[in-house]
Every structure is written in C-alpha cells, then in structure tokens.
PDB file of C-alpha atoms and ligand atoms in Angstrom:
ATOM      1  CA  MET A 251      12.241  24.169  13.623  1.00 67.00           C
ATOM      2  CA  SER A 252       9.055  22.095  12.905  1.00 82.00           C
ATOM      3  CA  VAL A 253       9.363  18.503  11.702  1.00 94.00           C
ATOM      4  CA  LEU A 254       6.906  16.609   9.940  1.00 98.00           C
ATOM      5  CA  LEU A 255       5.780  14.279  12.335  1.00 98.00           C
ATOM      6  CA  ALA A 256       6.148  15.715  15.560  1.00 97.00           C
ATOM      7  CA  GLY A 257       4.266  14.217  18.540  1.00 96.00           C
ATOM      8  CA  LYS A 258       2.948  11.467  16.220  1.00 98.00           C
ATOM      9  CA  ARG A 259       3.090   8.053  17.634  1.00 98.00           C
ATOM     10  CA  LEU A 260       3.500   5.171  14.839  1.00 98.00           C
ATOM     11  CA  LEU A 261       3.051   1.703  14.663  1.00 99.00           C
ATOM     12  CA  ILE A 262       5.193   0.250  11.742  1.00 99.00           C
ATOM     13  CA  THR A 263       5.072  -3.639  10.814  1.00 98.00           C
ATOM     14  CA  GLY A 264       7.072  -5.239   8.087  1.00 98.00           C
ATOM     15  CA  ILE A 265      11.169  -4.832   9.027  1.00 98.00           C
ATOM     16  CA  ILE A 266      13.313  -7.674   8.124  1.00 98.00           C
ATOM     17  CA  THR A 267      16.407  -6.232   7.092  1.00 97.00           C
ATOM     18  CA  ASP A 268      17.908  -2.660   6.770  1.00 96.00           C
ATOM     19  CA  ALA A 269      16.868  -2.821   3.005  1.00 97.00           C
ATOM     20  CA  SER A 270      12.957  -3.427   4.130  1.00 98.00           C
ATOM     21  CA  ILE A 271      10.899  -0.406   2.895  1.00 98.00           C
ATOM     22  CA  ALA A 272       9.757  -0.237   6.936  1.00 98.00           C
ATOM     23  CA  PHE A 273      13.185   0.510   7.932  1.00 98.00           C
ATOM     24  CA  SER A 274      13.642   3.336   5.979  1.00 98.00           C
ATOM     25  CA  VAL A 275       9.957   4.418   7.182  1.00 98.00           C
ATOM     26  CA  ALA A 276      10.514   4.045  10.669  1.00 98.00           C
ATOM     27  CA  LYS A 277      14.114   6.014  10.476  1.00 98.00           C
ATOM     28  CA  ILE A 278      12.767   9.036   8.493  1.00 98.00           C
ATOM     29  CA  ALA A 279       9.794   9.153  10.701  1.00 98.00           C
ATOM     30  CA  GLN A 280      11.835   9.035  13.747  1.00 98.00           C
ATOM     31  CA  GLU A 281      14.177  11.797  12.389  1.00 98.00           C
ATOM     32  CA  GLN A 282      10.970  13.623  11.871  1.00 98.00           C
ATOM     33  CA  GLY A 283       9.864  13.476  15.452  1.00 98.00           C
ATOM     34  CA  ALA A 284       7.720  10.544  15.379  1.00 98.00           C
ATOM     35  CA  SER A 285       7.912   8.075  18.305  1.00 98.00           C
ATOM     36  CA  VAL A 286       7.922   4.587  16.900  1.00 98.00           C
ATOM     37  CA  VAL A 287       6.722   1.149  17.914  1.00 98.00           C
ATOM     38  CA  LEU A 288       7.473  -1.885  15.615  1.00 98.00           C
ATOM     39  CA  THR A 289       6.114  -5.342  15.189  1.00 98.00           C
ATOM     40  CA  GLY A 290       8.020  -8.312  13.484  1.00 98.00           C
ATOM     41  CA  TYR A 291       7.300 -11.397  12.218  1.00 98.00           C
ATOM     42  CA  GLY A 292       9.175 -14.848  12.574  1.00 95.00           C
ATOM     43  CA  ARG A 293      12.624 -14.194  12.702  1.00 95.00           C
ATOM     44  CA  MET A 294      12.096 -11.852  15.969  1.00 97.00           C
ATOM     45  CA  SER A 295      15.875 -11.759  17.184  1.00 97.00           C
ATOM     46  CA  LEU A 296      17.072 -10.471  13.440  1.00 97.00           C
ATOM     47  CA  VAL A 297      14.389  -7.693  13.868  1.00 97.00           C
ATOM     48  CA  GLU A 298      15.261  -6.696  17.001  1.00 97.00           C
ATOM     49  CA  ARG A 299      19.010  -6.387  16.041  1.00 97.00           C
ATOM     50  CA  ILE A 300      17.702  -4.338  12.917  1.00 97.00           C
ATOM     51  CA  ALA A 301      15.583  -2.277  14.946  1.00 97.00           C
ATOM     52  CA  LYS A 302      18.692  -1.235  17.412  1.00 96.00           C
ATOM     53  CA  ARG A 303      20.118   0.488  14.072  1.00 97.00           C
ATOM     54  CA  LEU A 304      17.502   3.048  13.914  1.00 98.00           C
ATOM     55  CA  PRO A 305      18.444   6.641  15.032  1.00 98.00           C
ATOM     56  CA  THR A 306      16.332   5.694  17.953  1.00 96.00           C
ATOM     57  CA  PRO A 307      16.069   1.895  19.167  1.00 94.00           C
ATOM     58  CA  ALA A 308      12.635   1.274  19.023  1.00 97.00           C
ATOM     59  CA  PRO A 309      10.459  -1.525  20.645  1.00 97.00           C
ATOM     60  CA  VAL A 310       9.164  -4.784  18.890  1.00 98.00           C
ATOM     61  CA  ILE A 311       6.337  -6.370  19.046  1.00 98.00           C
ATOM     62  CA  GLU A 312       5.617  -9.854  18.050  1.00 98.00           C
ATOM     63  CA  LEU A 313       2.953 -10.026  15.411  1.00 98.00           C
ATOM     64  CA  ASP A 314       1.747 -12.598  12.694  1.00 98.00           C
ATOM     65  CA  VAL A 315      -0.897 -10.727  10.904  1.00 98.00           C
ATOM     66  CA  THR A 316      -2.537 -14.360  10.150  1.00 98.00           C
ATOM     67  CA  ASN A 317      -2.702 -15.199  13.881  1.00 98.00           C
ATOM     68  CA  PRO A 318      -6.009 -13.840  15.558  1.00 98.00           C
ATOM     69  CA  GLU A 319      -4.782 -14.241  19.017  1.00 98.00           C
ATOM     70  CA  GLN A 320      -1.977 -11.690  18.619  1.00 98.00           C
ATOM     71  CA  LEU A 321      -4.067  -9.211  16.686  1.00 98.00           C
ATOM     72  CA  ALA A 322      -6.559  -9.163  19.411  1.00 98.00           C
ATOM     73  CA  GLY A 323      -3.842  -8.703  21.641  1.00 98.00           C
ATOM     74  CA  LEU A 324      -1.924  -6.135  19.585  1.00 98.00           C
ATOM     75  CA  SER A 325      -3.196  -2.998  21.239  1.00 98.00           C
ATOM     76  CA  ASP A 326      -2.441  -3.745  24.840  1.00 98.00           C
ATOM     77  CA  LYS A 327       0.882  -4.536  23.885  1.00 98.00           C
ATOM     78  CA  VAL A 328       1.209  -1.262  22.041  1.00 98.00           C
ATOM     79  CA  ARG A 329      -0.174   0.610  25.017  1.00 98.00           C
ATOM     80  CA  GLU A 330       2.776  -0.821  26.836  1.00 98.00           C
ATOM     81  CA  HIS A 331       5.108   1.883  24.953  1.00 98.00           C
ATOM     82  CA  VAL A 332       2.410   4.441  23.658  1.00 98.00           C
ATOM     83  CA  ASP A 333      -0.932   5.667  24.745  1.00 97.00           C
ATOM     84  CA  GLY A 334      -2.495   5.634  21.468  1.00 98.00           C
ATOM     85  CA  LEU A 335      -1.745   5.716  17.680  1.00 98.00           C
ATOM     86  CA  ASP A 336      -1.571   8.551  15.230  1.00 98.00           C
ATOM     87  CA  GLY A 337      -0.539   6.220  12.319  1.00 98.00           C
ATOM     88  CA  VAL A 338      -0.232   2.402  11.507  1.00 99.00           C
ATOM     89  CA  VAL A 339       1.976   1.373   8.448  1.00 99.00           C
ATOM     90  CA  HIS A 340       1.152  -1.862   6.446  1.00 99.00           C
ATOM     91  CA  SER A 341       4.587  -2.967   4.755  1.00 98.00           C
ATOM     92  CA  ILE A 342       3.733  -6.740   4.530  1.00 98.00           C
ATOM     93  CA  GLY A 343       3.214  -9.235   1.685  1.00 98.00           C
ATOM     94  CA  PHE A 344       4.087 -12.904   0.802  1.00 98.00           C
ATOM     95  CA  ALA A 345       3.290 -15.494  -1.440  1.00 97.00           C
ATOM     96  CA  PRO A 346       4.080 -19.001  -2.180  1.00 97.00           C
ATOM     97  CA  GLN A 347       6.987 -19.874  -4.645  1.00 96.00           C
ATOM     98  CA  SER A 348       3.672 -21.384  -6.790  1.00 97.00           C
ATOM     99  CA  CYS A 349       1.923 -17.821  -7.110  1.00 97.00           C
ATOM    100  CA  LEU A 350       5.018 -15.834  -8.517  1.00 97.00           C
ATOM    101  CA  GLY A 351       7.525 -16.412 -11.395  1.00 95.00           C
ATOM    102  CA  GLY A 352       5.128 -17.518 -14.170  1.00 94.00           C
ATOM    103  CA  GLY A 353       3.025 -20.260 -12.115  1.00 91.00           C
ATOM    104  CA  PHE A 354      -0.441 -18.407 -12.590  1.00 97.00           C
ATOM    105  CA  LEU A 355      -2.147 -21.058 -14.219  1.00 98.00           C
ATOM    106  CA  ASP A 356      -0.738 -23.884 -11.915  1.00 97.00           C
ATOM    107  CA  ALA A 357      -1.154 -22.587  -8.119  1.00 98.00           C
ATOM    108  CA  PRO A 358      -3.075 -24.085  -5.943  1.00 98.00           C
ATOM    109  CA  TRP A 359      -6.037 -22.464  -4.075  1.00 98.00           C
ATOM    110  CA  GLU A 360      -4.614 -22.967  -0.789  1.00 98.00           C
ATOM    111  CA  ASP A 361      -1.326 -21.130  -1.752  1.00 98.00           C
ATOM    112  CA  VAL A 362      -3.237 -18.495  -3.422  1.00 98.00           C
ATOM    113  CA  ALA A 363      -5.313 -17.948  -0.029  1.00 98.00           C
ATOM    114  CA  THR A 364      -2.094 -17.550   1.878  1.00 98.00           C
ATOM    115  CA  ALA A 365      -0.909 -14.991  -0.546  1.00 98.00           C
ATOM    116  CA  VAL A 366      -4.488 -13.128  -0.167  1.00 98.00           C
ATOM    117  CA  GLN A 367      -4.687 -13.615   3.692  1.00 98.00           C
ATOM    118  CA  VAL A 368      -1.018 -12.336   4.437  1.00 98.00           C
ATOM    119  CA  SER A 369      -0.777  -9.784   2.019  1.00 98.00           C
ATOM    120  CA  THR A 370      -4.502  -8.297   1.333  1.00 99.00           C
ATOM    121  CA  PHE A 371      -6.841  -9.304   4.468  1.00 98.00           C
ATOM    122  CA  SER A 372      -4.112  -8.410   6.837  1.00 98.00           C
ATOM    123  CA  TYR A 373      -4.581  -4.767   5.897  1.00 98.00           C
ATOM    124  CA  LYS A 374      -7.935  -4.859   7.203  1.00 98.00           C
ATOM    125  CA  SER A 375      -7.042  -7.249   9.975  1.00 98.00           C
ATOM    126  CA  LEU A 376      -4.104  -4.757  11.277  1.00 98.00           C
ATOM    127  CA  ALA A 377      -6.213  -1.612  10.856  1.00 98.00           C
ATOM    128  CA  THR A 378      -9.148  -2.845  12.730  1.00 98.00           C
ATOM    129  CA  ALA A 379      -6.732  -4.338  15.408  1.00 98.00           C
ATOM    130  CA  CYS A 380      -5.466  -0.822  16.060  1.00 98.00           C
ATOM    131  CA  LEU A 381      -8.651   1.192  16.268  1.00 98.00           C
ATOM    132  CA  PRO A 382      -8.980   1.070  20.000  1.00 98.00           C
ATOM    133  CA  LEU A 383      -5.884   3.138  19.626  1.00 98.00           C
ATOM    134  CA  MET A 384      -6.890   5.519  16.961  1.00 98.00           C
ATOM    135  CA  GLY A 385      -8.870   8.640  16.679  1.00 97.00           C
ATOM    136  CA  SER A 386      -9.869  11.471  14.299  1.00 98.00           C
ATOM    137  CA  GLY A 387      -7.051  12.317  12.191  1.00 97.00           C
ATOM    138  CA  GLY A 388      -5.325   8.854  12.270  1.00 98.00           C
ATOM    139  CA  SER A 389      -3.613   7.423   9.297  1.00 98.00           C
ATOM    140  CA  VAL A 390      -3.222   3.949   7.824  1.00 99.00           C
ATOM    141  CA  VAL A 391      -0.687   3.567   5.072  1.00 99.00           C
ATOM    142  CA  GLY A 392       0.441   0.460   2.951  1.00 99.00           C
ATOM    143  CA  LEU A 393       2.465  -0.448  -0.046  1.00 98.00           C
ATOM    144  CA  THR A 394       1.338  -1.533  -3.091  1.00 98.00           C
ATOM    145  CA  PHE A 395       3.184  -2.309  -6.544  1.00 98.00           C
ATOM    146  CA  ASP A 396       0.688  -0.992  -9.329  1.00 97.00           C
ATOM    147  CA  ALA A 397      -1.907  -3.523  -9.629  1.00 98.00           C
ATOM    148  CA  THR A 398      -3.710  -2.158 -12.762  1.00 97.00           C
ATOM    149  CA  LYS A 399      -1.758  -4.413 -14.999  1.00 95.00           C
ATOM    150  CA  ALA A 400      -0.676  -7.474 -15.546  1.00 96.00           C
ATOM    151  CA  TRP A 401       3.123  -8.214 -14.862  1.00 94.00           C
ATOM    152  CA  PRO A 402       5.083 -10.706 -15.717  1.00 90.00           C
ATOM    153  CA  VAL A 403       6.417 -13.321 -12.835  1.00 94.00           C
ATOM    154  CA  TYR A 404       4.421 -10.813 -10.435  1.00 96.00           C
ATOM    155  CA  ASP A 405       1.375 -13.535 -10.959  1.00 97.00           C
ATOM    156  CA  TRP A 406      -1.023 -14.061  -7.995  1.00 98.00           C
ATOM    157  CA  MET A 407       0.912 -11.583  -5.925  1.00 98.00           C
ATOM    158  CA  GLY A 408      -0.433  -8.853  -8.216  1.00 98.00           C
ATOM    159  CA  VAL A 409      -4.031 -10.208  -7.735  1.00 98.00           C
ATOM    160  CA  ALA A 410      -3.373 -10.133  -4.083  1.00 98.00           C
ATOM    161  CA  LYS A 411      -2.086  -6.106  -4.662  1.00 98.00           C
ATOM    162  CA  ALA A 412      -5.467  -5.473  -6.657  1.00 98.00           C
ATOM    163  CA  GLY A 413      -7.173  -6.677  -3.506  1.00 98.00           C
ATOM    164  CA  LEU A 414      -5.140  -4.487  -1.517  1.00 99.00           C
ATOM    165  CA  GLU A 415      -5.873  -1.653  -3.444  1.00 99.00           C
ATOM    166  CA  SER A 416      -9.514  -2.060  -3.223  1.00 98.00           C
ATOM    167  CA  ALA A 417      -9.398  -2.991   0.577  1.00 99.00           C
ATOM    168  CA  SER A 418      -7.658   0.451   1.013  1.00 99.00           C
ATOM    169  CA  ARG A 419     -10.747   2.198  -0.873  1.00 98.00           C
ATOM    170  CA  TYR A 420     -13.078   0.217   1.448  1.00 98.00           C
ATOM    171  CA  LEU A 421     -11.099   0.898   4.565  1.00 98.00           C
ATOM    172  CA  ALA A 422     -11.170   4.374   3.598  1.00 98.00           C
ATOM    173  CA  LEU A 423     -14.923   4.274   3.477  1.00 98.00           C
ATOM    174  CA  HIS A 424     -15.642   2.578   6.728  1.00 98.00           C
ATOM    175  CA  LEU A 425     -13.243   4.298   8.751  1.00 98.00           C
ATOM    176  CA  GLY A 426     -13.862   7.868   7.086  1.00 98.00           C
ATOM    177  CA  LYS A 427     -16.671   8.780   9.727  1.00 98.00           C
ATOM    178  CA  GLN A 428     -14.251   8.314  12.591  1.00 98.00           C
ATOM    179  CA  GLY A 429     -11.513  10.958  10.532  1.00 98.00           C
ATOM    180  CA  ILE A 430      -9.303   7.977   9.866  1.00 98.00           C
ATOM    181  CA  ARG A 431      -7.465   7.965   6.563  1.00 98.00           C
ATOM    182  CA  SER A 432      -6.338   4.648   4.581  1.00 99.00           C
ATOM    183  CA  ASN A 433      -3.784   5.558   1.381  1.00 99.00           C
ATOM    184  CA  LEU A 434      -1.152   3.597  -0.263  1.00 99.00           C
ATOM    185  CA  VAL A 435       2.248   4.079  -1.862  1.00 99.00           C
ATOM    186  CA  SER A 436       2.762   2.462  -5.042  1.00 98.00           C
ATOM    187  CA  ALA A 437       6.481   1.660  -5.238  1.00 98.00           C
ATOM    188  CA  GLY A 438       8.849   0.719  -8.310  1.00 97.00           C
ATOM    189  CA  PRO A 439      10.911  -2.530  -7.833  1.00 97.00           C
ATOM    190  CA  LEU A 440      13.297  -2.368  -4.691  1.00 97.00           C
ATOM    191  CA  ARG A 441      15.829  -4.735  -3.939  1.00 96.00           C
ATOM    192  CA  THR A 442      14.400  -6.156  -0.611  1.00 96.00           C
ATOM    193  CA  MET A 443      14.238  -9.549   0.667  1.00 94.00           C
ATOM    194  CA  ALA A 444      10.672  -9.879  -0.465  1.00 95.00           C
ATOM    195  CA  ALA A 445      11.843  -9.109  -4.002  1.00 94.00           C
ATOM    196  CA  LYS A 446      14.524 -11.482  -4.024  1.00 91.00           C
ATOM    197  CA  SER A 447      11.994 -14.136  -3.504  1.00 90.00           C
ATOM    198  CA  ILE A 448      10.371 -13.378  -6.899  1.00 93.00           C
ATOM    199  CA  PRO A 449      11.785 -15.561  -9.668  1.00 91.00           C
ATOM    200  CA  GLY A 450      12.689 -13.249 -12.796  1.00 92.00           C
ATOM    201  CA  PHE A 451      12.433 -10.107 -10.363  1.00 91.00           C
ATOM    202  CA  GLU A 452      15.452  -8.946 -12.631  1.00 91.00           C
ATOM    203  CA  GLN A 453      12.842  -8.163 -15.211  1.00 91.00           C
ATOM    204  CA  PHE A 454      11.345  -5.303 -13.264  1.00 91.00           C
ATOM    205  CA  GLU A 455      14.611  -3.976 -12.780  1.00 90.00           C
ATOM    206  CA  ASP A 456      15.816  -3.940 -16.502  1.00 90.00           C
ATOM    207  CA  ALA A 457      12.346  -2.175 -17.444  1.00 92.00           C
ATOM    208  CA  TRP A 458      12.578   0.263 -14.847  1.00 94.00           C
ATOM    209  CA  ALA A 459      16.335   1.152 -15.368  1.00 89.00           C
ATOM    210  CA  ASP A 460      15.483   1.502 -19.023  1.00 92.00           C
ATOM    211  CA  ARG A 461      11.995   3.577 -18.939  1.00 95.00           C
ATOM    212  CA  ALA A 462      11.431   5.410 -15.930  1.00 97.00           C
ATOM    213  CA  PRO A 463      11.355   9.115 -16.509  1.00 97.00           C
ATOM    214  CA  LEU A 464      13.100  10.167 -13.643  1.00 97.00           C
ATOM    215  CA  GLY A 465      15.435   7.062 -13.472  1.00 96.00           C
ATOM    216  CA  TRP A 466      15.162   4.715 -10.684  1.00 97.00           C
ATOM    217  CA  ASP A 467      17.333   3.212  -7.923  1.00 97.00           C
ATOM    218  CA  LEU A 468      16.905  -0.028  -7.471  1.00 96.00           C
ATOM    219  CA  THR A 469      18.517  -0.025  -3.624  1.00 96.00           C
ATOM    220  CA  ASP A 470      17.237   3.441  -2.752  1.00 98.00           C
ATOM    221  CA  THR A 471      13.832   3.047  -0.273  1.00 98.00           C
ATOM    222  CA  GLU A 472      14.085   6.442   0.789  1.00 98.00           C
ATOM    223  CA  PRO A 473      11.746   8.338  -1.668  1.00 98.00           C
ATOM    224  CA  THR A 474       9.180   5.538  -1.164  1.00 98.00           C
ATOM    225  CA  ALA A 475       9.379   5.925   2.948  1.00 98.00           C
ATOM    226  CA  ARG A 476       9.173   9.863   2.498  1.00 98.00           C
ATOM    227  CA  ALA A 477       5.939   9.324   0.668  1.00 98.00           C
ATOM    228  CA  VAL A 478       4.689   7.195   3.589  1.00 99.00           C
ATOM    229  CA  CYS A 479       5.873   9.414   6.080  1.00 98.00           C
ATOM    230  CA  ALA A 480       4.070  12.385   4.138  1.00 98.00           C
ATOM    231  CA  LEU A 481       1.059  10.528   4.229  1.00 98.00           C
ATOM    232  CA  LEU A 482       1.194   9.739   7.743  1.00 98.00           C
ATOM    233  CA  SER A 483       1.356  13.566   8.539  1.00 98.00           C
ATOM    234  CA  ASP A 484      -0.979  16.497   8.620  1.00 97.00           C
ATOM    235  CA  TRP A 485       0.083  17.486   5.234  1.00 98.00           C
ATOM    236  CA  PHE A 486      -2.798  15.077   3.148  1.00 98.00           C
ATOM    237  CA  PRO A 487      -5.664  15.777   5.881  1.00 98.00           C
ATOM    238  CA  ALA A 488      -8.420  15.225   3.359  1.00 98.00           C
ATOM    239  CA  THR A 489      -6.749  12.763   1.171  1.00 98.00           C
ATOM    240  CA  THR A 490      -8.090   9.067   1.509  1.00 98.00           C
ATOM    241  CA  GLY A 491      -8.626   6.038  -0.684  1.00 98.00           C
ATOM    242  CA  GLU A 492      -5.674   7.428  -2.788  1.00 98.00           C
ATOM    243  CA  ILE A 493      -2.654   5.549  -4.272  1.00 98.00           C
ATOM    244  CA  ILE A 494       0.356   7.602  -4.666  1.00 98.00           C
ATOM    245  CA  HIS A 495       3.000   6.495  -7.171  1.00 98.00           C
ATOM    246  CA  VAL A 496       6.656   6.472  -6.067  1.00 98.00           C
ATOM    247  CA  ASP A 497       8.119   4.767  -9.324  1.00 98.00           C
ATOM    248  CA  GLY A 498       9.930   7.326 -11.290  1.00 98.00           C
ATOM    249  CA  GLY A 499       6.968   8.382 -12.942  1.00 98.00           C
ATOM    250  CA  TYR A 500       6.815   4.553 -14.892  1.00 97.00           C
ATOM    251  CA  HIS A 501       3.378   4.301 -14.235  1.00 97.00           C
ATOM    252  CA  ALA A 502       2.375   7.427 -16.739  1.00 97.00           C
ATOM    253  CA  LEU A 503       3.974   5.980 -19.675  1.00 96.00           C
ATOM    254  CA  GLY A 504       2.068   3.996 -22.304  1.00 88.00           C
ATOM    255  CA  ALA A 505       3.258   0.420 -23.332  1.00 69.00           C
TER     256      ALA A 505
HETATM  257  N1  NAD B 357      10.408  -4.611  -3.147  1.00 85.21           N
HETATM  258  C1  NAD B 357       9.466  -4.108  -3.891  1.00 85.21           C
HETATM  259  O1  NAD B 357      10.160  -4.076  -5.352  1.00 85.21           O
HETATM  260  C2  NAD B 357       8.315  -3.500  -3.607  1.00 85.21           C
HETATM  261  C3  NAD B 357       7.405  -2.752  -4.683  1.00 85.21           C
HETATM  262  C4  NAD B 357       6.452  -2.307  -4.465  1.00 85.21           C
HETATM  263  C5  NAD B 357       5.551  -2.749  -3.046  1.00 85.21           C
HETATM  264  N2  NAD B 357       6.361  -3.589  -2.475  1.00 85.21           N
HETATM  265  C6  NAD B 357       5.795  -3.744  -0.840  1.00 85.21           C
HETATM  266  O2  NAD B 357       6.400  -3.326   0.187  1.00 85.21           O
HETATM  267  C7  NAD B 357       6.150  -4.104   1.327  1.00 85.21           C
HETATM  268  C8  NAD B 357       7.263  -4.267   1.742  1.00 85.21           C
HETATM  269  O3  NAD B 357       8.066  -5.084   1.269  1.00 85.21           O
HETATM  270  P1  NAD B 357       9.559  -5.177   1.156  1.00 85.21           P
HETATM  271  O4  NAD B 357      10.063  -5.059  -0.218  1.00 85.21           O
HETATM  272  O5  NAD B 357      10.044  -3.993   2.220  1.00 85.21           O
HETATM  273  O6  NAD B 357      10.548  -6.607   1.578  1.00 85.21           O
HETATM  274  P2  NAD B 357      10.566  -7.033   3.233  1.00 85.21           P
HETATM  275  O7  NAD B 357      10.864  -8.718   2.764  1.00 85.21           O
HETATM  276  O8  NAD B 357      11.878  -6.267   3.491  1.00 85.21           O
HETATM  277  O9  NAD B 357       9.452  -7.032   3.764  1.00 85.21           O
HETATM  278  C9  NAD B 357       8.043  -7.861   3.995  1.00 85.21           C
HETATM  279  C10 NAD B 357       7.859  -7.829   5.267  1.00 85.21           C
HETATM  280  O10 NAD B 357       6.691  -8.817   5.266  1.00 85.21           O
HETATM  281  C11 NAD B 357       6.482  -9.406   6.690  1.00 85.21           C
HETATM  282  N3  NAD B 357       5.328 -10.392   6.715  1.00 85.21           N
HETATM  283  C12 NAD B 357       5.459 -11.925   6.152  1.00 85.21           C
HETATM  284  N4  NAD B 357       4.740 -12.394   6.574  1.00 85.21           N
HETATM  285  C13 NAD B 357       4.004 -11.865   7.489  1.00 85.21           C
HETATM  286  C14 NAD B 357       3.250 -12.315   8.146  1.00 85.21           C
HETATM  287  N5  NAD B 357       2.430 -13.461   8.153  1.00 85.21           N
HETATM  288  N6  NAD B 357       2.797 -11.404   9.354  1.00 85.21           N
HETATM  289  C15 NAD B 357       3.575 -10.173   9.575  1.00 85.21           C
HETATM  290  N7  NAD B 357       4.827  -9.775   8.772  1.00 85.21           N
HETATM  291  C16 NAD B 357       4.666 -10.496   7.407  1.00 85.21           C
HETATM  292  C17 NAD B 357       8.216 -10.118   6.666  1.00 85.21           C
HETATM  293  O11 NAD B 357       8.520 -10.500   7.864  1.00 85.21           O
HETATM  294  C18 NAD B 357       8.918  -8.905   6.179  1.00 85.21           C
HETATM  295  O12 NAD B 357       9.191  -7.993   7.128  1.00 85.21           O
HETATM  296  C19 NAD B 357       5.230  -5.373   0.728  1.00 85.21           C
HETATM  297  O13 NAD B 357       4.010  -4.942   0.948  1.00 85.21           O
HETATM  298  C20 NAD B 357       5.464  -5.468  -0.514  1.00 85.21           C
HETATM  299  O14 NAD B 357       5.016  -6.030  -1.356  1.00 85.21           O
HETATM  300  C21 NAD B 357       7.681  -3.845  -2.531  1.00 85.21           C
END
C-alpha cells in the first residue's frame, strides 16, 4: 500500500518533549514513509532521548535559529544523514515573559526583538539555510496561532505570529520560481511546553472547549501534525502562501 510521504527526506525542528507538535509530525511522517532528521535546541540530551521514542530513532543536529554559524553549517550537517531535503518543518516559537500575559504596553524592545527573531525571522533563516538541499517540489511548513485577531495574554507573540504569517507569504513569493512551497498550519491551543509558558493560557483552553464546532482536545497534537504532513506531501502541489486551520473550526465563528 502506498503511503503519503514515501521516500521524502524531511528536516523537522522543534522537539523538546513528546507533547511537542514536532514530535507528532516526526512520528506520523515516519509512519508515512519519510526519512526524518531532527534539530534540537538547548537541552540536547533531552531532545536526543525523546528522539529515541520515535518509531525509528532519528539523528539530531544542534540548531539555535538565532545562531548564524549554526545556520551556515546546517546543510553540511544534514548531508551527513540524507542526500537532500524534500521538506522542512519550522515548529519554533519563543517570547520572553514580558511579552506575554498582558504586558503588551510595557514589554521593552529588546524582548520584543527576541520574540520576533526566534518566532518570525527564523522561518526565513531556516528555509534559506536548507535551500542548498532543496529542489522543485520542496515544501516548507510552519506553525501559527491565528494572528488575524488580538487575543488576551498572547500579546507580542501574536504580533510575531502575524509577522510569521506574512513571512510565509513572502517566502512563497520568493521561492515559487524554484518550485518550493511555503505554508502554515494554524493550530488551536495545545498543552505543550511553549503553551505552558504563557501566563493565562487556560483562557484559550476554556474558549476552545466551549465553542469549537468540532470540539477540541488540548492534548491531541495528531490532527495538527497530520495537516503538516499533508502539506509536506505531493497532495498540495499547487498550494503556497496558504494557512490551513486545524482548530476544530473555531476561526470560522463570529464574536
Ligand atoms: N501549543 C499551542 O497551543 C500552539 C498553537 C498554535 C501554534 N503553536 C506553535 O507551534 C510551534 C511549536 O510549539 P509547541 O506548542 O509544539 O511547543 P514546544 O515547546 O514543544 O516547541 C517549541 C520549540 O521551539 C524551540 N525553540 C525555542 N527557541 C529556539 C531557538 N532559538 N532555536 C531553535 N529552536 C528553538 C524549543 O526548543 C521547542 O522545541 C510554535 O511555533 C508554536 O508557536 C503552538
């Protein structure tokens, strides 16, 4: 039986625990026939331990997306494991505490700059670092949280996500001639480490539980990961600059 990602070579960032969206993406991608290389940030021994829980243990390359040397060396490090890339997953976000939880009016520029560098600019940095390995048919996929609205407590992370959504459209514009697509999945709230660092995150949880037309499981990253895998596959060959919502339908509702 043919599988969705047979023969695809993927670079997946953003695993820190087995609750990470990226863990679910890597698991499903392997189940669907892909070869997966991971990148990890900070706590490398933890990421390596989590990587062993995948159906096939995957190699892990250290990558801080704000580190120019690591970005410059990334394609050579990836080549030690695979001879090219068909897809890249950006599953990275970070904002200092001052930027979240209602501090919008007081957060200093240095902290906002960090949020934007890690959560927005890095989408472009990661894609260009991988370009030497990618050809026509390649797919870059990132994760957003609906940035068309101002949410309580999301503050500057919301601004960073609005930038990410725009950056994905510009990446689609600039990489289209090379046959490379750029798309985002807009997920509903999920109880990951990144989510736990947002003071007041339970407000999202309650809103989704009450209102999402299809209902919403805060601990199930699989629907989001499946959408990421679909966008990495050959089944969206003419789709780029797009945002697919995986949020139980919440975005479709009025106030
Ligand atoms: N959890 C949610 O509710 C939710 C909803 C929508 C979108 N998202 C997005 O999904 C993506 C993945 O987050 P998650 O919820 O799985 O949380 P997570 O905490 O499991 O993953 C976030 C990852 O970002 C990585 N990271 C932070 N700074 C980095 C840096 N400088 N260089 C490289 N990596 C760095 C962390 O190591 C971690 O692996 C993020 O973009 C997040 O904003 C999350």
